[in-house]
Amino acid sequence: MDSRPIGIFDSGIGGLTVLKELVKILPNEDFIYYADTKHIPYGNKSQKQIIEYSKNIVEFLISKNVKVIVIACGTASSLAYPYLKEHYNIPIFNIIKPIAQSIKDKNIGIIATKSSVASHVWENEISKYNSNINIHLVACPVLVPLAEKGLQNTFISKQYIKHYLKEFKDKNITSLILGCTHYPIFYEQITEELGNNINIINVGTPLAIDFKKFLYDSSLLANNTGNITYIASGNYNAFMHKLNKRNRLLVYSVCQII
Ligand code: DGL
């Protein structure tokens, strides 16, 4: 038993799609969710910058006495995870490994941010567990700002999704991994575009399963009330307003400012 909270971070609201999956299967854990809204978007930044931002967040979360940290961001998972893992003595989870280990298809698509795609971490990580797999990667840079502005289910997001997903039309993929945690916000529109025969994967789902197993095996599970604390590096009220207005994820949470 360990009642300390779990630290989780992203550049903005994207990581909430991961937090939602964690809360579903770990209702007795407390979480500190850190949104780095001062530096969003991460997806077009250099590795050096992403490492710098992630280091500061990890140190902040450690100072709040978290027991483990979840990188709920595909870009930071791609570019900063190896550095963080090497330099901090606290268990750190990224969103790539759990899906890389569990994917069984032979021909898949992945959509992610520009920096994440350019890093080639997705292909490298997947081929560690399955070398016999065709991977088609596409960067979708406009989806993060659209998600942050609450423009899902609009004409403009539909046009962009159509444009990006056109790349997969003749590739015969059987699964599409949403490699940026903002993308599940467009889940319905992506499904509409690709049809029901393609399995669309929210990376938060395999992560949550692995993560729960890890907490259990390490005797780190808690029996708390499921409190969620939100931190934003930029304007806190603007972030909370966005959450309350555009996101139904808050149903689970009790908010407070540290
Ligand atoms: N949600 C993040 C990711 O998974 C960050 C996107 C961004 O800030 O560009 O990559």
PDB file of C-alpha atoms and ligand atoms in Angstrom:
ATOM      1  CA  MET A   1       0.000   0.000   0.000  1.00  0.00           C
ATOM      2  CA  ASP A   2       1.281   3.457  -0.892  1.00  0.00           C
ATOM      3  CA  SER A   3      -1.037   6.438  -0.547  1.00  0.00           C
ATOM      4  CA  ARG A   4       1.196   8.938  -2.359  1.00  0.00           C
ATOM      5  CA  PRO A   5      -0.283  10.422  -5.554  1.00  0.00           C
ATOM      6  CA  ILE A   6       0.634   9.510  -9.122  1.00  0.00           C
ATOM      7  CA  GLY A   7       2.177  12.272 -11.238  1.00  0.00           C
ATOM      8  CA  ILE A   8       1.055  12.562 -14.853  1.00  0.00           C
ATOM      9  CA  PHE A   9       1.911  15.147 -17.478  1.00  0.00           C
ATOM     10  CA  ASP A  10       1.305  16.431 -20.980  1.00  0.00           C
ATOM     11  CA  SER A  11       1.642  19.732 -22.815  1.00  0.00           C
ATOM     12  CA  GLY A  12      -2.080  20.438 -22.407  1.00  0.00           C
ATOM     13  CA  ILE A  13      -5.436  18.626 -22.364  1.00  0.00           C
ATOM     14  CA  GLY A  14      -4.229  15.598 -24.393  1.00  0.00           C
ATOM     15  CA  GLY A  15      -3.012  13.680 -21.373  1.00  0.00           C
ATOM     16  CA  LEU A  16      -6.543  13.733 -19.993  1.00  0.00           C
ATOM     17  CA  THR A  17      -7.380  10.985 -22.489  1.00  0.00           C
ATOM     18  CA  VAL A  18      -4.787   8.870 -20.641  1.00  0.00           C
ATOM     19  CA  LEU A  19      -5.839  10.058 -17.189  1.00  0.00           C
ATOM     20  CA  LYS A  20      -9.407   9.008 -18.000  1.00  0.00           C
ATOM     21  CA  GLU A  21      -8.278   5.430 -18.707  1.00  0.00           C
ATOM     22  CA  LEU A  22      -6.190   5.358 -15.518  1.00  0.00           C
ATOM     23  CA  VAL A  23      -9.023   6.674 -13.351  1.00  0.00           C
ATOM     24  CA  LYS A  24     -11.394   4.056 -14.792  1.00  0.00           C
ATOM     25  CA  ILE A  25      -9.302   1.153 -13.544  1.00  0.00           C
ATOM     26  CA  LEU A  26      -7.601   2.849 -10.598  1.00  0.00           C
ATOM     27  CA  PRO A  27     -10.429   4.721  -8.851  1.00  0.00           C
ATOM     28  CA  ASN A  28      -8.645   4.689  -5.497  1.00  0.00           C
ATOM     29  CA  GLU A  29      -5.527   6.493  -6.657  1.00  0.00           C
ATOM     30  CA  ASP A  30      -4.890  10.223  -6.279  1.00  0.00           C
ATOM     31  CA  PHE A  31      -3.352  12.014  -9.275  1.00  0.00           C
ATOM     32  CA  ILE A  32      -1.475  15.243  -9.894  1.00  0.00           C
ATOM     33  CA  TYR A  33      -2.011  16.237 -13.521  1.00  0.00           C
ATOM     34  CA  TYR A  34       0.501  18.739 -14.887  1.00  0.00           C
ATOM     35  CA  ALA A  35      -0.355  20.563 -18.125  1.00  0.00           C
ATOM     36  CA  ASP A  36       2.618  22.426 -19.552  1.00  0.00           C
ATOM     37  CA  THR A  37       0.418  25.043 -21.184  1.00  0.00           C
ATOM     38  CA  LYS A  38       3.219  27.584 -21.152  1.00  0.00           C
ATOM     39  CA  HIS A  39       5.149  25.512 -23.705  1.00  0.00           C
ATOM     40  CA  ILE A  40       2.410  23.892 -25.776  1.00  0.00           C
ATOM     41  CA  PRO A  41       2.693  22.652 -28.511  1.00  0.00           C
ATOM     42  CA  TYR A  42       5.475  20.154 -27.888  1.00  0.00           C
ATOM     43  CA  GLY A  43       5.019  18.523 -31.278  1.00  0.00           C
ATOM     44  CA  ASN A  44       7.175  20.897 -33.295  1.00  0.00           C
ATOM     45  CA  LYS A  45       9.947  21.388 -30.722  1.00  0.00           C
ATOM     46  CA  SER A  46      13.481  19.996 -30.590  1.00  0.00           C
ATOM     47  CA  GLN A  47      14.542  17.085 -28.417  1.00  0.00           C
ATOM     48  CA  LYS A  48      16.636  19.466 -26.309  1.00  0.00           C
ATOM     49  CA  GLN A  49      13.593  21.614 -25.524  1.00  0.00           C
ATOM     50  CA  ILE A  50      11.336  18.654 -24.775  1.00  0.00           C
ATOM     51  CA  ILE A  51      13.938  17.199 -22.403  1.00  0.00           C
ATOM     52  CA  GLU A  52      14.282  20.551 -20.647  1.00  0.00           C
ATOM     53  CA  TYR A  53      10.503  20.953 -20.170  1.00  0.00           C
ATOM     54  CA  SER A  54      10.088  17.336 -19.070  1.00  0.00           C
ATOM     55  CA  LYS A  55      12.950  17.575 -16.559  1.00  0.00           C
ATOM     56  CA  ASN A  56      11.339  20.584 -14.887  1.00  0.00           C
ATOM     57  CA  ILE A  57       7.989  18.835 -14.682  1.00  0.00           C
ATOM     58  CA  VAL A  58       9.469  15.617 -13.306  1.00  0.00           C
ATOM     59  CA  GLU A  59      11.356  17.581 -10.641  1.00  0.00           C
ATOM     60  CA  PHE A  60       8.204  19.492  -9.724  1.00  0.00           C
ATOM     61  CA  LEU A  61       6.206  16.264  -9.432  1.00  0.00           C
ATOM     62  CA  ILE A  62       8.931  14.623  -7.352  1.00  0.00           C
ATOM     63  CA  SER A  63       8.843  17.658  -5.036  1.00  0.00           C
ATOM     64  CA  LYS A  64       5.112  16.931  -4.569  1.00  0.00           C
ATOM     65  CA  ASN A  65       5.998  13.451  -3.355  1.00  0.00           C
ATOM     66  CA  VAL A  66       4.511  11.409  -6.207  1.00  0.00           C
ATOM     67  CA  LYS A  67       5.245   7.668  -6.153  1.00  0.00           C
ATOM     68  CA  VAL A  68       5.454   7.202  -9.936  1.00  0.00           C
ATOM     69  CA  ILE A  69       5.230   9.357 -13.061  1.00  0.00           C
ATOM     70  CA  VAL A  70       3.256   8.754 -16.262  1.00  0.00           C
ATOM     71  CA  ILE A  71       4.321  10.637 -19.384  1.00  0.00           C
ATOM     72  CA  ALA A  72       0.863  11.071 -20.952  1.00  0.00           C
ATOM     73  CA  CYS A  73       2.369  12.632 -24.056  1.00  0.00           C
ATOM     74  CA  GLY A  74       3.585  10.890 -27.202  1.00  0.00           C
ATOM     75  CA  THR A  75       6.135  13.581 -27.979  1.00  0.00           C
ATOM     76  CA  ALA A  76       7.778  13.541 -24.539  1.00  0.00           C
ATOM     77  CA  SER A  77       7.574   9.724 -24.532  1.00  0.00           C
ATOM     78  CA  SER A  78       9.495   9.717 -27.841  1.00  0.00           C
ATOM     79  CA  LEU A  79      12.037  12.426 -27.105  1.00  0.00           C
ATOM     80  CA  ALA A  80      12.543  12.689 -23.351  1.00  0.00           C
ATOM     81  CA  TYR A  81      11.759   9.288 -21.829  1.00  0.00           C
ATOM     82  CA  PRO A  82      15.265   7.734 -22.224  1.00  0.00           C
ATOM     83  CA  TYR A  83      16.837  10.794 -20.558  1.00  0.00           C
ATOM     84  CA  LEU A  84      14.305  10.859 -17.713  1.00  0.00           C
ATOM     85  CA  LYS A  85      14.602   7.148 -17.087  1.00  0.00           C
ATOM     86  CA  GLU A  86      18.371   7.411 -16.841  1.00  0.00           C
ATOM     87  CA  HIS A  87      18.493  10.498 -14.617  1.00  0.00           C
ATOM     88  CA  TYR A  88      15.677  10.062 -12.089  1.00  0.00           C
ATOM     89  CA  ASN A  89      15.306   7.428  -9.495  1.00  0.00           C
ATOM     90  CA  ILE A  90      11.518   7.101  -9.676  1.00  0.00           C
ATOM     91  CA  PRO A  91       9.453   4.718 -11.840  1.00  0.00           C
ATOM     92  CA  ILE A  92       8.493   6.507 -15.070  1.00  0.00           C
ATOM     93  CA  PHE A  93       5.985   5.183 -17.621  1.00  0.00           C
ATOM     94  CA  ASN A  94       5.690   6.227 -21.245  1.00  0.00           C
ATOM     95  CA  ILE A  95       2.767   5.632 -23.601  1.00  0.00           C
ATOM     96  CA  ILE A  96       4.744   3.877 -26.345  1.00  0.00           C
ATOM     97  CA  LYS A  97       6.040   0.712 -24.692  1.00  0.00           C
ATOM     98  CA  PRO A  98       2.691  -0.840 -23.641  1.00  0.00           C
ATOM     99  CA  ILE A  99       1.182  -0.579 -27.127  1.00  0.00           C
ATOM    100  CA  ALA A 100       4.458  -1.596 -28.811  1.00  0.00           C
ATOM    101  CA  GLN A 101       4.461  -4.781 -26.722  1.00  0.00           C
ATOM    102  CA  SER A 102       0.847  -5.653 -27.357  1.00  0.00           C
ATOM    103  CA  ILE A 103       0.254  -4.871 -31.043  1.00  0.00           C
ATOM    104  CA  LYS A 104      -0.230  -8.064 -33.071  1.00  0.00           C
ATOM    105  CA  ASP A 105      -1.209  -6.728 -36.512  1.00  0.00           C
ATOM    106  CA  LYS A 106       1.051  -7.051 -39.553  1.00  0.00           C
ATOM    107  CA  ASN A 107       0.230  -3.718 -41.160  1.00  0.00           C
ATOM    108  CA  ILE A 108      -0.478  -0.682 -39.024  1.00  0.00           C
ATOM    109  CA  GLY A 109      -0.799   3.070 -39.198  1.00  0.00           C
ATOM    110  CA  ILE A 110       0.360   5.533 -36.558  1.00  0.00           C
ATOM    111  CA  ILE A 111      -0.516   9.199 -36.365  1.00  0.00           C
ATOM    112  CA  ALA A 112       1.572  11.410 -34.102  1.00  0.00           C
ATOM    113  CA  THR A 113       3.174  14.846 -33.848  1.00  0.00           C
ATOM    114  CA  LYS A 114       5.912  15.999 -36.205  1.00  0.00           C
ATOM    115  CA  SER A 115       8.749  15.638 -33.675  1.00  0.00           C
ATOM    116  CA  SER A 116       7.485  12.261 -32.549  1.00  0.00           C
ATOM    117  CA  VAL A 117       7.338  10.950 -36.142  1.00  0.00           C
ATOM    118  CA  ALA A 118      10.776  12.402 -36.960  1.00  0.00           C
ATOM    119  CA  SER A 119      12.339  10.668 -33.932  1.00  0.00           C
ATOM    120  CA  HIS A 120      11.584   7.154 -35.367  1.00  0.00           C
ATOM    121  CA  VAL A 121      11.040   5.977 -31.801  1.00  0.00           C
ATOM    122  CA  TRP A 122       7.690   4.402 -32.709  1.00  0.00           C
ATOM    123  CA  GLU A 123       9.189   2.105 -35.383  1.00  0.00           C
ATOM    124  CA  ASN A 124      12.223   1.310 -33.210  1.00  0.00           C
ATOM    125  CA  GLU A 125      10.170   0.459 -30.145  1.00  0.00           C
ATOM    126  CA  ILE A 126       7.620  -1.671 -32.040  1.00  0.00           C
ATOM    127  CA  SER A 127      10.309  -3.601 -33.920  1.00  0.00           C
ATOM    128  CA  LYS A 128      11.886  -4.608 -30.578  1.00  0.00           C
ATOM    129  CA  TYR A 129       8.851  -6.804 -29.942  1.00  0.00           C
ATOM    130  CA  ASN A 130       7.672  -7.502 -33.486  1.00  0.00           C
ATOM    131  CA  SER A 131      10.088  -7.184 -36.382  1.00  0.00           C
ATOM    132  CA  ASN A 132       7.622  -8.487 -38.930  1.00  0.00           C
ATOM    133  CA  ILE A 133       5.323  -5.525 -39.127  1.00  0.00           C
ATOM    134  CA  ASN A 134       4.736  -2.751 -41.681  1.00  0.00           C
ATOM    135  CA  ILE A 135       4.374   0.631 -40.037  1.00  0.00           C
ATOM    136  CA  HIS A 136       3.016   3.719 -41.812  1.00  0.00           C
ATOM    137  CA  LEU A 137       3.545   6.936 -39.873  1.00  0.00           C
ATOM    138  CA  VAL A 138       1.831  10.242 -40.567  1.00  0.00           C
ATOM    139  CA  ALA A 139       2.299  13.530 -38.692  1.00  0.00           C
ATOM    140  CA  CYS A 140      -0.874  15.547 -38.049  1.00  0.00           C
ATOM    141  CA  PRO A 141       0.435  18.901 -36.770  1.00  0.00           C
ATOM    142  CA  VAL A 142      -2.816  20.856 -36.856  1.00  0.00           C
ATOM    143  CA  LEU A 143      -4.832  18.474 -34.670  1.00  0.00           C
ATOM    144  CA  VAL A 144      -3.272  19.592 -31.358  1.00  0.00           C
ATOM    145  CA  PRO A 145      -4.194  23.292 -31.745  1.00  0.00           C
ATOM    146  CA  LEU A 146      -7.667  22.271 -32.958  1.00  0.00           C
ATOM    147  CA  ALA A 147      -8.159  20.036 -29.911  1.00  0.00           C
ATOM    148  CA  GLU A 148      -6.935  22.742 -27.550  1.00  0.00           C
ATOM    149  CA  LYS A 149      -9.409  25.178 -29.096  1.00  0.00           C
ATOM    150  CA  GLY A 150     -12.268  22.704 -28.650  1.00  0.00           C
ATOM    151  CA  LEU A 151     -12.746  22.399 -32.417  1.00  0.00           C
ATOM    152  CA  GLN A 152     -13.443  18.667 -32.553  1.00  0.00           C
ATOM    153  CA  ASN A 153     -16.554  17.708 -34.538  1.00  0.00           C
ATOM    154  CA  THR A 154     -16.326  20.798 -36.707  1.00  0.00           C
ATOM    155  CA  PHE A 155     -16.027  21.230 -40.461  1.00  0.00           C
ATOM    156  CA  ILE A 156     -12.432  22.376 -40.204  1.00  0.00           C
ATOM    157  CA  SER A 157     -11.286  19.389 -38.128  1.00  0.00           C
ATOM    158  CA  LYS A 158     -13.125  17.051 -40.495  1.00  0.00           C
ATOM    159  CA  GLN A 159     -11.227  18.530 -43.455  1.00  0.00           C
ATOM    160  CA  TYR A 160      -7.861  18.136 -41.735  1.00  0.00           C
ATOM    161  CA  ILE A 161      -8.601  14.585 -40.622  1.00  0.00           C
ATOM    162  CA  LYS A 162      -9.663  13.670 -44.149  1.00  0.00           C
ATOM    163  CA  HIS A 163      -6.460  15.180 -45.504  1.00  0.00           C
ATOM    164  CA  TYR A 164      -4.147  13.408 -43.038  1.00  0.00           C
ATOM    165  CA  LEU A 165      -5.870  10.029 -43.186  1.00  0.00           C
ATOM    166  CA  LYS A 166      -5.833  10.009 -46.997  1.00  0.00           C
ATOM    167  CA  GLU A 167      -2.285   8.659 -46.597  1.00  0.00           C
ATOM    168  CA  PHE A 168      -3.675   5.367 -45.291  1.00  0.00           C
ATOM    169  CA  LYS A 169      -6.296   4.825 -47.984  1.00  0.00           C
ATOM    170  CA  ASP A 170      -4.319   2.325 -50.113  1.00  0.00           C
ATOM    171  CA  LYS A 171      -2.191   0.867 -47.306  1.00  0.00           C
ATOM    172  CA  ASN A 172      -4.570  -1.841 -46.064  1.00  0.00           C
ATOM    173  CA  ILE A 173      -3.848  -1.114 -42.424  1.00  0.00           C
ATOM    174  CA  THR A 174      -5.830  -3.085 -39.856  1.00  0.00           C
ATOM    175  CA  SER A 175      -5.089  -0.804 -36.865  1.00  0.00           C
ATOM    176  CA  LEU A 176      -4.395   2.868 -36.384  1.00  0.00           C
ATOM    177  CA  ILE A 177      -2.507   3.930 -33.254  1.00  0.00           C
ATOM    178  CA  LEU A 178      -3.353   7.399 -31.983  1.00  0.00           C
ATOM    179  CA  GLY A 179       0.245   8.213 -31.071  1.00  0.00           C
ATOM    180  CA  CYS A 180      -0.477  11.675 -29.735  1.00  0.00           C
ATOM    181  CA  THR A 181      -2.693  11.822 -26.672  1.00  0.00           C
ATOM    182  CA  HIS A 182      -4.671  14.755 -28.044  1.00  0.00           C
ATOM    183  CA  TYR A 183      -5.965  12.634 -30.935  1.00  0.00           C
ATOM    184  CA  PRO A 184      -8.566  10.514 -29.096  1.00  0.00           C
ATOM    185  CA  ILE A 185     -10.474  13.798 -28.808  1.00  0.00           C
ATOM    186  CA  PHE A 186     -11.197  13.259 -32.547  1.00  0.00           C
ATOM    187  CA  TYR A 187     -12.039   9.566 -32.117  1.00  0.00           C
ATOM    188  CA  GLU A 188     -15.507   9.786 -33.681  1.00  0.00           C
ATOM    189  CA  GLN A 189     -14.349  11.741 -36.693  1.00  0.00           C
ATOM    190  CA  ILE A 190     -11.395   9.420 -37.256  1.00  0.00           C
ATOM    191  CA  THR A 191     -13.678   6.383 -37.084  1.00  0.00           C
ATOM    192  CA  GLU A 192     -16.080   8.021 -39.496  1.00  0.00           C
ATOM    193  CA  GLU A 193     -13.253   8.639 -41.931  1.00  0.00           C
ATOM    194  CA  LEU A 194     -11.620   5.197 -41.738  1.00  0.00           C
ATOM    195  CA  GLY A 195     -14.713   3.050 -41.300  1.00  0.00           C
ATOM    196  CA  ASN A 196     -15.395   0.375 -38.712  1.00  0.00           C
ATOM    197  CA  ASN A 197     -12.983  -2.250 -40.033  1.00  0.00           C
ATOM    198  CA  ILE A 198      -9.893  -0.497 -38.737  1.00  0.00           C
ATOM    199  CA  ASN A 199      -9.122  -0.849 -35.064  1.00  0.00           C
ATOM    200  CA  ILE A 200      -8.431   2.613 -33.649  1.00  0.00           C
ATOM    201  CA  ILE A 201      -6.171   2.449 -30.610  1.00  0.00           C
ATOM    202  CA  ASN A 202      -6.150   4.939 -27.778  1.00  0.00           C
ATOM    203  CA  VAL A 203      -2.704   4.445 -26.212  1.00  0.00           C
ATOM    204  CA  GLY A 204      -4.118   5.158 -22.764  1.00  0.00           C
ATOM    205  CA  THR A 205      -5.876   1.771 -22.728  1.00  0.00           C
ATOM    206  CA  PRO A 206      -2.845  -0.588 -22.912  1.00  0.00           C
ATOM    207  CA  LEU A 207      -0.888   1.804 -20.704  1.00  0.00           C
ATOM    208  CA  ALA A 208      -3.532   1.690 -17.968  1.00  0.00           C
ATOM    209  CA  ILE A 209      -3.539  -2.127 -17.953  1.00  0.00           C
ATOM    210  CA  ASP A 210       0.267  -2.376 -17.678  1.00  0.00           C
ATOM    211  CA  PHE A 211       0.379   0.418 -15.151  1.00  0.00           C
ATOM    212  CA  LYS A 212      -2.160  -1.191 -12.824  1.00  0.00           C
ATOM    213  CA  LYS A 213      -0.250  -4.460 -12.966  1.00  0.00           C
ATOM    214  CA  PHE A 214       2.965  -2.624 -12.109  1.00  0.00           C
ATOM    215  CA  LEU A 215       1.377  -0.897  -9.083  1.00  0.00           C
ATOM    216  CA  TYR A 216      -0.047  -4.192  -7.889  1.00  0.00           C
ATOM    217  CA  ASP A 217       3.206  -6.158  -8.370  1.00  0.00           C
ATOM    218  CA  SER A 218       5.201  -3.413  -6.612  1.00  0.00           C
ATOM    219  CA  SER A 219       2.738  -3.086  -3.698  1.00  0.00           C
ATOM    220  CA  LEU A 220       2.191   0.552  -4.662  1.00  0.00           C
ATOM    221  CA  LEU A 221      -1.605   0.544  -4.913  1.00  0.00           C
ATOM    222  CA  ALA A 222      -3.452   3.081  -2.737  1.00  0.00           C
ATOM    223  CA  ASN A 223      -6.831   3.197  -1.107  1.00  0.00           C
ATOM    224  CA  ASN A 224      -7.495   6.915  -1.514  1.00  0.00           C
ATOM    225  CA  THR A 225     -10.570   8.909  -2.480  1.00  0.00           C
ATOM    226  CA  GLY A 226      -9.476   9.431  -6.087  1.00  0.00           C
ATOM    227  CA  ASN A 227      -8.577  13.091  -5.780  1.00  0.00           C
ATOM    228  CA  ILE A 228      -7.176  14.792  -8.890  1.00  0.00           C
ATOM    229  CA  THR A 229      -5.108  17.949  -8.605  1.00  0.00           C
ATOM    230  CA  TYR A 230      -4.554  19.995 -11.765  1.00  0.00           C
ATOM    231  CA  ILE A 231      -1.514  22.159 -12.357  1.00  0.00           C
ATOM    232  CA  ALA A 232      -0.939  24.373 -15.394  1.00  0.00           C
ATOM    233  CA  SER A 233       2.388  26.060 -16.093  1.00  0.00           C
ATOM    234  CA  GLY A 234       0.581  28.798 -18.024  1.00  0.00           C
ATOM    235  CA  ASN A 235      -2.663  30.502 -17.058  1.00  0.00           C
ATOM    236  CA  TYR A 236      -4.368  28.209 -14.525  1.00  0.00           C
ATOM    237  CA  ASN A 237      -7.841  29.713 -14.827  1.00  0.00           C
ATOM    238  CA  ALA A 238      -7.739  29.499 -18.603  1.00  0.00           C
ATOM    239  CA  PHE A 239      -6.796  25.822 -18.351  1.00  0.00           C
ATOM    240  CA  MET A 240      -9.557  25.052 -15.843  1.00  0.00           C
ATOM    241  CA  HIS A 241     -12.065  26.950 -17.949  1.00  0.00           C
ATOM    242  CA  LYS A 242     -11.091  24.813 -20.927  1.00  0.00           C
ATOM    243  CA  LEU A 243     -11.522  21.666 -18.858  1.00  0.00           C
ATOM    244  CA  ASN A 244     -14.894  22.645 -17.500  1.00  0.00           C
ATOM    245  CA  LYS A 245     -16.235  23.940 -20.760  1.00  0.00           C
ATOM    246  CA  ARG A 246     -15.010  21.438 -23.255  1.00  0.00           C
ATOM    247  CA  ASN A 247     -14.199  18.320 -21.393  1.00  0.00           C
ATOM    248  CA  ARG A 248     -16.430  15.866 -19.637  1.00  0.00           C
ATOM    249  CA  LEU A 249     -13.431  14.142 -18.079  1.00  0.00           C
ATOM    250  CA  LEU A 250     -13.816  16.202 -14.953  1.00  0.00           C
ATOM    251  CA  VAL A 251     -16.764  14.166 -13.780  1.00  0.00           C
ATOM    252  CA  TYR A 252     -14.385  12.059 -11.761  1.00  0.00           C
ATOM    253  CA  SER A 253     -12.438  14.785 -10.170  1.00  0.00           C
ATOM    254  CA  VAL A 254     -12.067  17.102  -7.274  1.00  0.00           C
ATOM    255  CA  CYS A 255      -9.899  20.045  -8.236  1.00  0.00           C
ATOM    256  CA  GLN A 256      -7.638  22.145  -6.148  1.00  0.00           C
ATOM    257  CA  ILE A 257      -4.658  24.360  -6.694  1.00  0.00           C
ATOM    258  CA  ILE A 258      -1.394  23.417  -5.021  1.00  0.00           C
TER     259      ILE A 258
HETATM  260  N1  DGL B   1      -0.329  15.358 -26.409  1.00  0.00           N
HETATM  261  C1  DGL B   1       1.026  15.422 -26.803  1.00  0.00           C
HETATM  262  C2  DGL B   1       1.493  14.217 -27.553  1.00  0.00           C
HETATM  263  O1  DGL B   1       0.979  13.167 -27.243  1.00  0.00           O
HETATM  264  C3  DGL B   1       1.625  16.750 -27.121  1.00  0.00           C
HETATM  265  C4  DGL B   1       1.185  17.405 -28.370  1.00  0.00           C
HETATM  266  C5  DGL B   1       1.780  18.790 -28.541  1.00  0.00           C
HETATM  267  O2  DGL B   1       1.877  19.531 -27.566  1.00  0.00           O
HETATM  268  O3  DGL B   1       2.139  19.110 -29.677  1.00  0.00           O
HETATM  269  O4  DGL B   1       2.349  14.232 -28.386  1.00  0.00           O
END
